[in-house]
Amino acid sequence: MELYEFTVHELAEKLEKKEITSEEITKSYFKRIKERDEKIKAYVSTLEEDAIKKAKEIDKARKEGKKLGKYAGIPIGIKDNMCIDGTKTTCSSKMLENFVAPYNATVIEKLNKEDIIYLGKLNMDEFAMGGSTEYSAFFKTSNPWDLDRVPGGSSGGSAAAVASDMAPWALGSDTGGSIRQPSSLCGVVGLKPTYGLVSRYGLVAFASSLDQIGPITKDVEDSAILLSLISGHDEKDTTSADIDAKDYTKALINDVKGMKIGIPKEYLGEGINKEVKEAILEVAKKYEEMGATIEECSLDVGKYATAVYYIIACAEASSNLGRFDGIRYGYRTKNFKNLNDIYRNSRSEGFGPEVKRRIILGTYVLSSGYYDAYYKKAQKVRTIIKEAYDELFDKYDLLLTPTSPTTAFKKGEKSNNPLEMYLADICTVPVNIAGLPGISVPCKLDSQGLPIGFQLIAKPFAEETLLRAAYTYEQNTNFRENKPTFKGGNN
Amino acid sequence: MTISKEEIMHIANLADLNLTDKEIEGYAKDMNEILEFANTINSVDTTEAKETIGTNSKYNVFRKDEVKNFENREKLLQNAPSSEDGMFHIPKVIN
């Protein structure tokens, strides 16, 4: 078995027993990247030289008996919208193609304290706007289970890298499903923490009231480990929750007896693929066998979440992306006579079509005459959706839904129809609207050999319940015996 | 409700974007489809609902108004498309 096939907790154990070195692990990943990334195209940039240098330093420190963190010397891949000091952070956009981050995101500071090693930066939809990674300004990423299909998005590079063993784990960001949906489509575990649990400082902003950083991992245990490393209060992010970092691996108990799980019937109805629906019902049955109570429930107002999401997310994006003006950083046009030309031509040449579409939509819903009808109305419906979840969580510990209405779709299938692409998010978006934690766990392959994921949702800051239930499922099933086939890719 | 090409041009102007004729046409079509979908929220009764600004229970976060210097000016200026004497360089604004 190659080193790159192990989970992080397995690698950490081998490091501790001194069976392997960090240098061996790191080199194993770069070997794998060289073998596979030509076809998958998950990485925007790799950091091989720095990574191997750091791995050697950590091995030396470990040999000398210095006190190191349990995960010191384990590598990671980072979505290319998080700042690592001195390295390029492009957001897969021409606008930031040459931007070198002058500081570290808080999550990177935290990983640095643990001596984690960076393999590189991972592809995404431009500015995290999309659900297929096809909107990257650089190149499209392929799904390891079928190279003609998308890996999902926007954290498609992160999910594809973990699924194809080109990173043992990765960080993604999730505004409307961008961690969970690609994790589902690539057959890995993706966790979107409660809004505020992980600092957003140093994450390039898309929609600030929705964005959240989280782990994409091979299994649930690694998800709990990575969440423990990155969460906790940060004064640099005023929306960061007053919750101290904790060890989420303590929640990994193989037992769901007595847990109450609700299945909102709206998420098994219209628009959900038949095989996906059947898989979710099998998961429900499994939970019942393991001692949980399953009950059908209703989240009727959830059907408005996608409309609310596109109004609010685009409004916030149009405001956040106002900072790109070609003056202090980012792309500057060569075609200008005056300051106004710089602003306008830099933005027009630097942003891709989907980003412009969202800026236009966002500017429209915030503009005079339409603010009340769209933005204000959406904020009110957002309150109603949140209250509907609160009511459900009075009754249930968790909600169970599909993560994505379908398995991975073909490249080009939705990229020319924005509304259809937006509707790929119907199962994940409501969770961001209400600020809740959600996890996607792979459960089976469909008839075409593509992974199906289920989503568990919990009340705010109940990540422990989420992880415990996901862990119990994983311990009593065997999805990880399936491996990506890397089929297709000849077109 | 339909959005005209003129409205798209007005919005693009507010957002500081140039659009080609083809883009204007495409975005007008997209916008009409997306807003028709967005209008479904009008069937929700919101007379009793408050507006949410995010989902955090905390509203105002206070801290001392203290200056914290960023120590590495050069690093920041490295990203500037054009800079001079520690300043961002832009075309002349006042004649």
Coordinates of C-alpha atoms in Angstrom, one line a residue:
Chain A
M1 CA 0.0 0.0 0.0
E2 CA 1.4 3.4 -1.0
L3 CA 1.6 6.1 1.7
Y4 CA -0.8 8.4 -0.1
E5 CA -3.6 5.9 0.3
F6 CA -3.7 6.2 4.1
T7 CA -5.9 8.5 6.1
V8 CA -4.4 11.3 8.2
H9 CA -5.0 9.4 11.5
E10 CA -3.3 6.4 10.1
L11 CA -0.3 8.4 8.9
A12 CA -0.1 10.2 12.3
E13 CA 0.1 6.8 14.0
K14 CA 2.9 5.6 11.8
L15 CA 4.8 8.9 12.3
E16 CA 4.4 8.5 16.1
K17 CA 5.8 4.9 15.9
K18 CA 8.6 6.2 13.7
E19 CA 7.7 3.7 11.0
I20 CA 7.7 6.5 8.4
T21 CA 9.0 10.0 8.0
S22 CA 7.2 13.2 7.0
E23 CA 9.6 13.4 4.0
E24 CA 8.4 10.0 2.8
I25 CA 4.8 11.0 3.2
T26 CA 5.3 14.4 1.4
K27 CA 7.3 12.9 -1.4
S28 CA 4.7 10.2 -1.8
Y29 CA 2.0 12.9 -2.4
F30 CA 4.1 14.7 -5.0
K31 CA 4.7 11.5 -6.8
R32 CA 1.0 10.9 -6.9
I33 CA 0.3 14.5 -8.0
K34 CA 2.8 13.9 -10.9
E35 CA 1.0 10.7 -11.8
R36 CA -2.5 11.9 -11.7
D37 CA -2.9 15.7 -11.8
E38 CA -2.3 15.9 -15.5
K39 CA -5.7 14.4 -16.0
I40 CA -7.5 15.6 -12.8
K41 CA -6.1 19.1 -12.8
A42 CA -6.9 19.8 -9.2
Y43 CA -3.9 22.0 -8.3
V44 CA -3.5 25.6 -9.5
S45 CA 0.0 25.6 -8.0
T46 CA 2.2 23.2 -6.0
L47 CA 4.7 24.1 -3.3
E48 CA 7.0 21.0 -3.6
E49 CA 10.3 22.6 -2.7
D50 CA 9.0 24.4 0.4
A51 CA 7.1 21.3 1.4
I52 CA 10.0 18.9 1.3
K53 CA 12.3 21.3 3.1
K54 CA 9.8 21.7 5.9
A55 CA 9.2 17.9 6.0
K56 CA 13.0 17.4 6.5
E57 CA 13.0 20.0 9.3
I58 CA 10.2 18.3 11.1
D59 CA 11.7 14.9 10.7
K60 CA 14.9 16.3 12.3
A61 CA 13.0 17.9 15.2
R62 CA 11.1 14.6 15.7
K63 CA 14.4 12.6 15.7
E64 CA 15.9 15.0 18.2
G65 CA 12.9 14.4 20.5
K66 CA 11.5 17.9 20.3
K67 CA 7.9 18.2 21.4
L68 CA 5.7 18.3 18.3
G69 CA 2.0 18.3 17.6
K70 CA 0.4 15.0 16.8
Y71 CA -0.1 15.9 13.2
A72 CA 3.3 17.7 12.6
G73 CA 4.7 16.8 9.2
I74 CA 1.3 15.8 7.7
P75 CA 0.7 17.6 4.4
I76 CA -2.5 19.3 3.3
G77 CA -4.0 21.0 0.2
I78 CA -5.6 24.4 0.4
K79 CA -8.4 25.9 -1.7
D80 CA -6.9 28.8 -3.6
N81 CA -9.0 31.4 -1.9
M82 CA -7.1 31.2 1.5
C83 CA -4.0 33.3 2.0
I84 CA -0.7 31.6 2.7
D85 CA 1.9 34.3 3.3
G86 CA 4.3 34.6 0.4
T87 CA 2.4 32.3 -2.0
K88 CA 0.0 33.0 -4.8
T89 CA -3.7 33.2 -3.9
T90 CA -5.6 33.4 -7.2
C91 CA -9.2 32.5 -6.5
S92 CA -8.9 30.9 -9.9
S93 CA -9.4 34.4 -11.4
K94 CA -7.5 36.4 -13.9
M95 CA -8.1 39.3 -11.4
L96 CA -5.8 37.7 -8.8
E97 CA -3.6 35.6 -11.1
N98 CA -0.4 37.2 -9.8
F99 CA -1.5 38.1 -6.3
V100 CA 1.0 37.0 -3.6
A101 CA -0.6 36.9 -0.2
P102 CA 1.2 39.3 2.2
Y103 CA -0.1 37.6 5.3
N104 CA -1.6 34.3 6.5
A105 CA -5.3 33.5 6.9
T106 CA -6.1 32.6 10.5
V107 CA -6.7 28.9 9.5
I108 CA -3.2 28.9 8.1
E109 CA -1.7 30.4 11.3
K110 CA -3.4 27.6 13.2
L111 CA -2.1 24.9 10.9
N112 CA 1.4 26.4 11.0
K113 CA 1.4 26.1 14.8
E114 CA 0.8 22.4 14.2
D115 CA 3.6 22.1 11.7
I116 CA 1.3 21.1 8.9
I117 CA 2.9 21.1 5.4
Y118 CA 1.3 22.7 2.3
L119 CA 1.2 20.7 -0.9
G120 CA -0.3 23.5 -2.9
K121 CA -3.3 25.5 -3.8
L122 CA -6.5 23.9 -5.3
N123 CA -8.7 24.9 -8.2
M124 CA -12.1 26.3 -7.7
D125 CA -14.9 28.2 -9.5
E126 CA -13.7 31.8 -9.9
F127 CA -14.2 33.6 -6.6
A128 CA -16.0 30.4 -5.4
M129 CA -19.0 31.2 -7.6
G130 CA -20.3 28.0 -9.1
G131 CA -21.0 24.3 -8.5
S132 CA -18.8 22.5 -11.0
T133 CA -15.3 24.1 -11.0
E134 CA -16.0 24.8 -14.7
Y135 CA -16.0 28.6 -14.0
S136 CA -12.3 28.5 -13.0
A137 CA -10.5 31.1 -15.2
F138 CA -7.6 28.7 -15.6
F139 CA -8.9 25.1 -16.4
K140 CA -11.6 22.7 -15.6
T141 CA -11.0 20.0 -12.9
S142 CA -12.1 16.4 -13.6
N143 CA -14.0 14.0 -11.4
P144 CA -11.7 11.0 -10.4
W145 CA -14.7 8.6 -10.8
D146 CA -15.3 9.7 -14.4
L147 CA -13.0 12.2 -16.0
D148 CA -15.7 13.4 -18.4
R149 CA -17.7 14.7 -15.4
V150 CA -17.3 17.6 -13.1
P151 CA -16.0 17.2 -9.5
G152 CA -18.7 19.7 -8.2
G153 CA -17.8 23.0 -6.8
S154 CA -16.8 25.5 -5.9
S155 CA -14.2 23.5 -3.9
G156 CA -13.9 21.0 -6.8
G157 CA -10.1 21.0 -6.7
S158 CA -10.0 20.2 -3.0
A159 CA -12.6 17.3 -3.3
A160 CA -11.0 15.8 -6.4
A161 CA -7.5 16.0 -4.8
V162 CA -8.6 14.1 -1.7
A163 CA -10.6 11.6 -3.7
S164 CA -7.7 10.8 -6.0
D165 CA -5.1 10.6 -3.1
M166 CA -3.3 13.8 -4.2
A167 CA -3.8 15.2 -0.7
P168 CA -4.6 13.3 2.5
W169 CA -7.0 16.1 3.4
A170 CA -7.8 19.6 2.2
L171 CA -9.5 22.9 3.3
G172 CA -12.5 24.1 1.3
S173 CA -14.9 26.9 1.8
D174 CA -18.7 26.7 1.6
T175 CA -21.1 29.6 0.9
G176 CA -24.0 27.6 -0.5
G177 CA -22.7 24.0 -0.6
S178 CA -19.2 24.5 -2.0
I179 CA -17.6 22.0 0.5
R180 CA -20.4 19.4 0.8
Q181 CA -21.6 19.2 -2.9
P182 CA -18.1 18.5 -4.4
S183 CA -17.4 16.1 -1.5
S184 CA -20.6 14.2 -2.4
L185 CA -19.8 14.1 -6.1
C186 CA -16.2 12.9 -5.4
G187 CA -17.1 10.4 -2.7
V188 CA -15.3 12.0 0.3
V189 CA -16.3 13.6 3.6
G190 CA -17.1 17.3 3.6
L191 CA -18.0 19.4 6.7
K192 CA -19.4 22.9 6.7
P193 CA -19.1 24.1 10.3
T194 CA -21.6 26.4 12.0
Y195 CA -21.3 30.0 10.7
G196 CA -18.7 31.6 13.1
L197 CA -17.0 28.5 14.3
V198 CA -14.0 28.9 12.0
S199 CA -12.4 32.3 11.4
R200 CA -12.9 33.8 7.9
Y201 CA -9.8 36.1 8.3
G202 CA -7.7 35.7 5.2
L203 CA -10.4 33.9 3.2
V204 CA -11.1 36.0 0.1
A205 CA -14.7 37.1 0.7
F206 CA -17.6 36.0 -1.5
A207 CA -20.7 36.4 0.6
S208 CA -19.6 37.3 4.1
S209 CA -22.8 36.3 6.0
L210 CA -22.7 32.8 4.4
D211 CA -19.0 31.9 3.8
Q212 CA -17.4 29.3 6.1
I213 CA -14.1 27.3 5.9
G214 CA -14.2 23.6 6.6
P215 CA -12.5 20.2 6.1
I216 CA -12.6 17.8 3.1
T217 CA -11.3 14.4 4.2
K218 CA -11.1 10.7 3.4
D219 CA -13.1 9.8 6.5
V220 CA -15.1 11.3 9.4
E221 CA -12.2 10.9 12.0
D222 CA -10.0 13.1 9.8
S223 CA -12.8 15.6 9.6
A224 CA -13.0 15.8 13.4
I225 CA -9.3 16.2 13.6
L226 CA -9.0 19.0 11.1
L227 CA -12.0 20.8 12.6
S228 CA -10.2 20.7 16.0
L229 CA -7.1 22.2 14.4
I230 CA -8.9 25.2 12.6
S231 CA -11.8 26.2 14.9
G232 CA -11.9 28.7 17.8
H233 CA -12.5 32.3 18.4
D234 CA -10.5 34.9 16.4
E235 CA -10.6 38.6 17.2
K236 CA -9.6 39.4 13.6
D237 CA -13.1 38.1 12.5
T238 CA -15.9 40.0 14.3
T239 CA -18.4 37.3 13.3
S240 CA -16.2 34.6 14.9
A241 CA -18.1 32.8 17.7
D242 CA -16.9 33.0 21.4
I243 CA -16.2 29.3 21.5
D244 CA -12.8 27.9 22.4
A245 CA -11.1 25.3 20.2
K246 CA -11.9 21.8 21.3
D247 CA -11.0 18.2 20.5
Y248 CA -13.8 17.0 18.3
T249 CA -12.4 13.5 18.1
K250 CA -13.9 13.0 21.6
A251 CA -17.3 13.0 19.8
L252 CA -16.3 10.0 17.7
I253 CA -18.4 7.4 19.5
N254 CA -19.8 4.5 17.6
D255 CA -23.4 4.7 18.9
V256 CA -26.5 6.5 17.7
K257 CA -29.0 4.8 20.1
G258 CA -31.7 7.2 21.0
M259 CA -30.8 9.9 18.5
K260 CA -33.8 11.4 16.7
I261 CA -33.3 12.0 13.0
G262 CA -35.9 13.8 10.9
I263 CA -36.2 13.5 7.1
P264 CA -37.7 16.6 5.5
K265 CA -40.0 15.1 2.9
E266 CA -39.4 18.1 0.5
Y267 CA -35.8 16.9 0.0
L268 CA -36.9 13.5 -1.3
G269 CA -39.4 14.8 -3.8
E270 CA -39.4 16.6 -7.1
G271 CA -36.0 17.2 -8.6
I272 CA -34.2 14.5 -6.7
N273 CA -32.8 11.7 -8.8
K274 CA -34.5 8.3 -8.1
E275 CA -31.2 6.5 -7.3
V276 CA -30.2 9.3 -4.9
K277 CA -33.5 9.1 -3.1
E278 CA -33.3 5.3 -2.7
A279 CA -29.8 5.7 -1.3
I280 CA -30.9 8.2 1.3
L281 CA -33.8 5.9 2.3
E282 CA -31.2 3.1 2.7
V283 CA -29.1 5.3 4.9
A284 CA -32.2 6.1 7.0
K285 CA -32.9 2.4 7.4
K286 CA -29.3 1.8 8.4
Y287 CA -29.6 4.5 11.1
E288 CA -32.8 2.8 12.3
E289 CA -31.0 -0.5 12.6
M290 CA -28.2 1.1 14.5
G291 CA -30.8 2.4 17.1
A292 CA -31.7 5.9 16.0
T293 CA -35.3 7.0 15.5
I294 CA -36.3 8.1 12.0
E295 CA -39.3 10.2 11.3
E296 CA -40.5 12.1 8.3
C297 CA -40.9 15.8 8.8
S298 CA -41.5 19.0 6.7
L299 CA -39.4 22.0 5.9
D300 CA -41.9 23.6 3.5
V301 CA -40.3 27.0 3.5
G302 CA -37.0 25.4 2.5
K303 CA -38.1 25.6 -1.1
Y304 CA -37.5 29.4 -1.1
A305 CA -34.0 29.0 0.2
T306 CA -32.3 28.9 -3.2
A307 CA -34.1 32.1 -4.3
V308 CA -33.2 33.8 -1.0
Y309 CA -29.6 32.6 -1.4
Y310 CA -29.0 34.0 -4.9
I311 CA -30.4 37.4 -3.8
I312 CA -28.4 37.6 -0.6
A313 CA -25.2 36.0 -1.9
C314 CA -25.0 38.1 -5.0
A315 CA -25.8 41.3 -3.1
E316 CA -23.0 40.6 -0.7
A317 CA -20.7 39.6 -3.6
S318 CA -21.3 42.7 -5.6
S319 CA -20.4 44.7 -2.5
N320 CA -17.3 42.6 -1.6
L321 CA -16.0 42.6 -5.1
G322 CA -16.2 46.4 -5.3
R323 CA -12.6 46.4 -3.9
F324 CA -11.1 45.1 -7.1
D325 CA -10.3 48.3 -8.9
G326 CA -6.8 47.7 -10.3
I327 CA -5.1 50.1 -7.9
R328 CA -3.7 48.4 -4.8
Y329 CA -3.5 44.8 -6.0
G330 CA -4.9 42.5 -8.6
Y331 CA -5.2 42.8 -12.4
R332 CA -4.8 46.3 -14.0
T333 CA -5.8 47.0 -17.5
K334 CA -3.2 48.2 -20.0
N335 CA -6.0 50.2 -21.7
F336 CA -6.5 53.5 -19.8
K337 CA -6.3 57.2 -20.1
N338 CA -7.7 58.2 -16.7
L339 CA -8.5 56.7 -13.3
N340 CA -12.0 55.8 -14.2
D341 CA -10.7 53.7 -17.2
I342 CA -8.5 51.8 -14.8
Y343 CA -11.4 50.9 -12.5
R344 CA -13.8 50.0 -15.3
N345 CA -11.5 48.3 -17.7
S346 CA -9.6 46.3 -15.0
R347 CA -12.9 45.0 -13.7
S348 CA -14.3 44.2 -17.1
E349 CA -11.1 42.4 -18.3
G350 CA -10.3 40.8 -14.9
F351 CA -13.6 39.2 -13.9
G352 CA -15.0 36.1 -15.8
P353 CA -18.6 35.8 -17.1
E354 CA -20.2 34.1 -14.0
V355 CA -18.6 36.6 -11.6
K356 CA -20.0 39.5 -13.7
R357 CA -23.4 37.8 -13.8
R358 CA -23.5 37.7 -10.1
I359 CA -22.2 41.3 -9.6
I360 CA -25.0 42.5 -12.0
L361 CA -27.6 40.5 -10.2
G362 CA -26.3 41.7 -6.8
T363 CA -26.1 45.3 -7.9
Y364 CA -29.7 45.0 -9.3
V365 CA -31.2 43.7 -6.1
L366 CA -29.5 46.4 -4.0
S367 CA -30.3 49.2 -6.5
S368 CA -32.8 52.0 -5.8
G369 CA -36.4 50.8 -6.4
Y370 CA -35.6 47.1 -6.1
Y371 CA -33.9 46.9 -2.6
D372 CA -37.2 46.4 -0.7
A373 CA -38.7 43.9 -3.2
Y374 CA -35.6 41.7 -3.3
Y375 CA -32.9 42.2 -0.8
K376 CA -35.1 43.2 2.2
K377 CA -37.7 40.6 1.4
A378 CA -35.0 37.9 1.1
Q379 CA -33.6 38.9 4.5
K380 CA -37.1 38.4 6.0
V381 CA -37.6 35.1 4.3
R382 CA -34.2 34.1 5.6
T383 CA -35.5 34.7 9.2
I384 CA -38.5 32.5 8.5
I385 CA -36.3 29.7 7.2
K386 CA -34.0 29.9 10.2
E387 CA -37.1 29.8 12.5
A388 CA -38.4 26.8 10.7
Y389 CA -35.1 25.0 11.4
D390 CA -35.2 26.0 15.0
E391 CA -38.6 24.4 15.3
L392 CA -37.4 21.2 13.7
F393 CA -34.4 21.1 16.1
D394 CA -36.7 21.3 19.1
K395 CA -37.9 17.8 18.0
Y396 CA -34.9 16.3 16.2
D397 CA -31.1 16.0 16.9
L398 CA -30.3 15.8 13.2
L399 CA -31.9 16.1 9.8
L400 CA -31.1 13.8 6.9
T401 CA -31.2 14.8 3.3
P402 CA -29.3 14.1 0.0
T403 CA -26.3 16.4 -0.4
S404 CA -26.8 16.8 -4.1
P405 CA -30.0 16.1 -6.1
T406 CA -27.9 14.1 -8.6
T407 CA -24.5 12.4 -8.9
A408 CA -21.7 14.1 -10.8
F409 CA -23.0 15.6 -14.1
K410 CA -21.1 15.8 -17.4
K411 CA -18.8 18.8 -18.2
G412 CA -20.7 21.4 -20.2
E413 CA -24.1 20.0 -19.2
K414 CA -25.1 23.0 -17.0
S415 CA -22.4 25.6 -17.6
N416 CA -24.5 27.4 -20.2
N417 CA -27.6 27.6 -18.1
P418 CA -27.0 29.6 -14.9
L419 CA -30.4 28.9 -13.3
E420 CA -30.0 25.1 -13.8
M421 CA -26.5 25.3 -12.2
Y422 CA -28.0 27.3 -9.3
L423 CA -30.6 24.5 -8.7
A424 CA -27.9 22.0 -8.2
D425 CA -27.5 23.6 -4.7
I426 CA -31.1 23.1 -3.5
C427 CA -30.1 20.6 -0.7
T428 CA -27.1 22.5 0.6
V429 CA -28.1 26.2 0.4
P430 CA -30.7 26.2 3.1
V431 CA -28.1 25.2 5.6
N432 CA -26.0 28.3 4.9
I433 CA -29.1 30.5 4.9
A434 CA -29.7 29.3 8.5
G435 CA -26.0 29.3 9.5
L436 CA -26.1 25.6 10.5
P437 CA -23.4 22.9 10.4
G438 CA -23.8 20.2 7.8
I439 CA -21.7 17.2 6.8
S440 CA -21.7 15.1 3.6
V441 CA -20.8 11.5 3.9
P442 CA -20.5 9.1 0.9
C443 CA -22.8 6.1 1.1
K444 CA -22.9 4.2 -2.2
L445 CA -22.2 4.3 -5.9
D446 CA -25.0 4.7 -8.4
S447 CA -25.6 2.4 -11.4
Q448 CA -22.9 4.4 -13.3
G449 CA -20.3 4.0 -10.6
L450 CA -20.6 7.6 -9.3
P451 CA -20.6 8.4 -5.6
I452 CA -23.8 9.4 -3.7
G453 CA -23.5 11.4 -0.5
F454 CA -26.0 12.0 2.3
Q455 CA -26.1 15.2 4.3
L456 CA -26.7 15.4 8.0
I457 CA -27.6 18.8 9.5
A458 CA -27.5 19.8 13.1
K459 CA -28.4 22.9 15.2
P460 CA -25.8 25.6 15.6
F461 CA -22.6 24.5 17.2
A462 CA -23.7 20.8 17.5
E463 CA -20.8 19.6 15.4
E464 CA -20.2 16.8 17.9
T465 CA -23.7 15.3 17.3
L466 CA -23.1 15.6 13.6
L467 CA -19.6 13.9 13.7
R468 CA -20.8 11.2 16.1
A469 CA -23.7 10.2 13.8
A470 CA -21.5 10.4 10.6
Y471 CA -18.8 8.3 12.4
T472 CA -21.3 5.7 13.5
Y473 CA -22.6 5.3 9.9
E474 CA -19.1 5.0 8.6
Q475 CA -18.0 2.4 11.2
N476 CA -20.9 0.2 10.3
T477 CA -20.7 0.4 6.5
N478 CA -17.9 0.1 4.0
F479 CA -18.0 2.8 1.2
R480 CA -14.2 3.4 1.4
E481 CA -13.6 0.0 -0.2
N482 CA -14.7 1.7 -3.4
K483 CA -11.9 3.4 -5.3
P484 CA -12.1 6.0 -8.1
T485 CA -11.7 4.4 -11.5
F486 CA -10.3 7.4 -13.4
K487 CA -12.3 6.2 -16.4
G488 CA -13.1 8.4 -19.4
G489 CA -11.2 11.5 -20.3
N490 CA -10.6 10.6 -23.9
N491 CA -12.9 13.4 -25.3
Chain B
M1 CA -41.6 41.7 -15.3
T2 CA -38.8 41.9 -17.8
I3 CA -35.5 43.6 -17.6
S4 CA -34.6 45.7 -20.6
K5 CA -31.2 46.0 -22.2
E6 CA -31.1 49.6 -21.0
E7 CA -31.6 48.5 -17.4
I8 CA -28.7 46.0 -17.7
M9 CA -26.6 48.8 -19.1
H10 CA -27.6 51.1 -16.1
I11 CA -26.8 48.3 -13.6
A12 CA -23.4 47.5 -15.3
N13 CA -22.7 51.2 -15.1
L14 CA -23.4 51.2 -11.3
A15 CA -21.1 48.2 -11.0
D16 CA -18.3 49.7 -13.0
L17 CA -18.4 47.1 -15.8
N18 CA -18.2 47.5 -19.5
L19 CA -20.4 45.0 -21.4
T20 CA -20.4 44.2 -25.0
D21 CA -23.7 44.1 -26.9
K22 CA -23.6 40.3 -26.9
E23 CA -23.0 40.3 -23.1
I24 CA -25.9 42.7 -22.5
E25 CA -28.2 40.5 -24.4
G26 CA -27.1 37.4 -22.6
Y27 CA -27.2 38.9 -19.2
A28 CA -30.7 40.4 -19.9
K29 CA -31.9 36.9 -20.7
D30 CA -30.3 35.3 -17.7
M31 CA -31.5 38.0 -15.4
N32 CA -35.1 37.6 -16.4
E33 CA -34.9 33.9 -15.8
I34 CA -33.2 34.2 -12.5
L35 CA -35.4 37.0 -11.2
E36 CA -38.5 35.1 -12.3
F37 CA -37.3 32.3 -10.1
A38 CA -36.3 34.8 -7.3
N39 CA -39.8 36.2 -7.4
T40 CA -41.2 33.0 -5.9
I41 CA -40.3 34.4 -2.5
N42 CA -43.1 36.9 -2.9
S43 CA -45.5 34.1 -2.0
V44 CA -44.1 34.0 1.6
D45 CA -46.0 36.1 4.1
T46 CA -43.3 38.2 5.9
T47 CA -45.5 40.7 7.7
E48 CA -44.4 39.3 11.1
A49 CA -40.8 38.6 10.1
K50 CA -37.7 40.6 11.1
E51 CA -34.8 41.0 8.7
T52 CA -31.8 38.9 9.5
I53 CA -28.4 40.3 9.0
G54 CA -26.6 37.0 9.1
T55 CA -27.4 34.2 11.5
N56 CA -25.2 35.1 14.5
S57 CA -27.0 35.9 17.7
K58 CA -24.3 38.5 18.5
Y59 CA -24.9 41.8 16.9
N60 CA -22.4 44.4 17.8
V61 CA -18.8 43.4 18.6
F62 CA -16.7 46.1 20.3
R63 CA -13.0 46.4 20.6
K64 CA -10.6 49.2 21.5
D65 CA -9.9 51.5 18.6
E66 CA -6.2 50.9 18.6
V67 CA -3.9 51.3 15.6
K68 CA -2.1 48.1 14.7
N69 CA 0.6 48.7 12.1
F70 CA 1.2 46.2 9.3
E71 CA 5.0 45.8 9.5
N72 CA 5.8 44.9 6.0
R73 CA 4.9 47.7 3.6
E74 CA 7.1 46.4 0.8
K75 CA 5.1 43.1 0.8
L76 CA 1.9 45.0 0.3
L77 CA 3.3 47.2 -2.5
Q78 CA 4.7 44.2 -4.3
N79 CA 1.1 43.4 -5.3
A80 CA 0.4 46.9 -6.6
P81 CA 0.3 47.1 -10.4
S82 CA 2.3 50.3 -10.1
S83 CA 3.9 52.0 -7.2
E84 CA 6.4 54.8 -6.5
D85 CA 8.2 55.9 -3.3
G86 CA 6.0 53.7 -1.1
M87 CA 2.8 54.9 -2.7
F88 CA 0.3 53.4 -5.1
H89 CA 0.7 55.0 -8.5
I90 CA -2.4 56.2 -10.4
P91 CA -3.0 58.5 -13.4
K92 CA -3.3 62.2 -12.6
V93 CA -6.8 63.0 -11.3
I94 CA -6.7 66.8 -11.0
N95 CA -5.7 68.9 -14.0

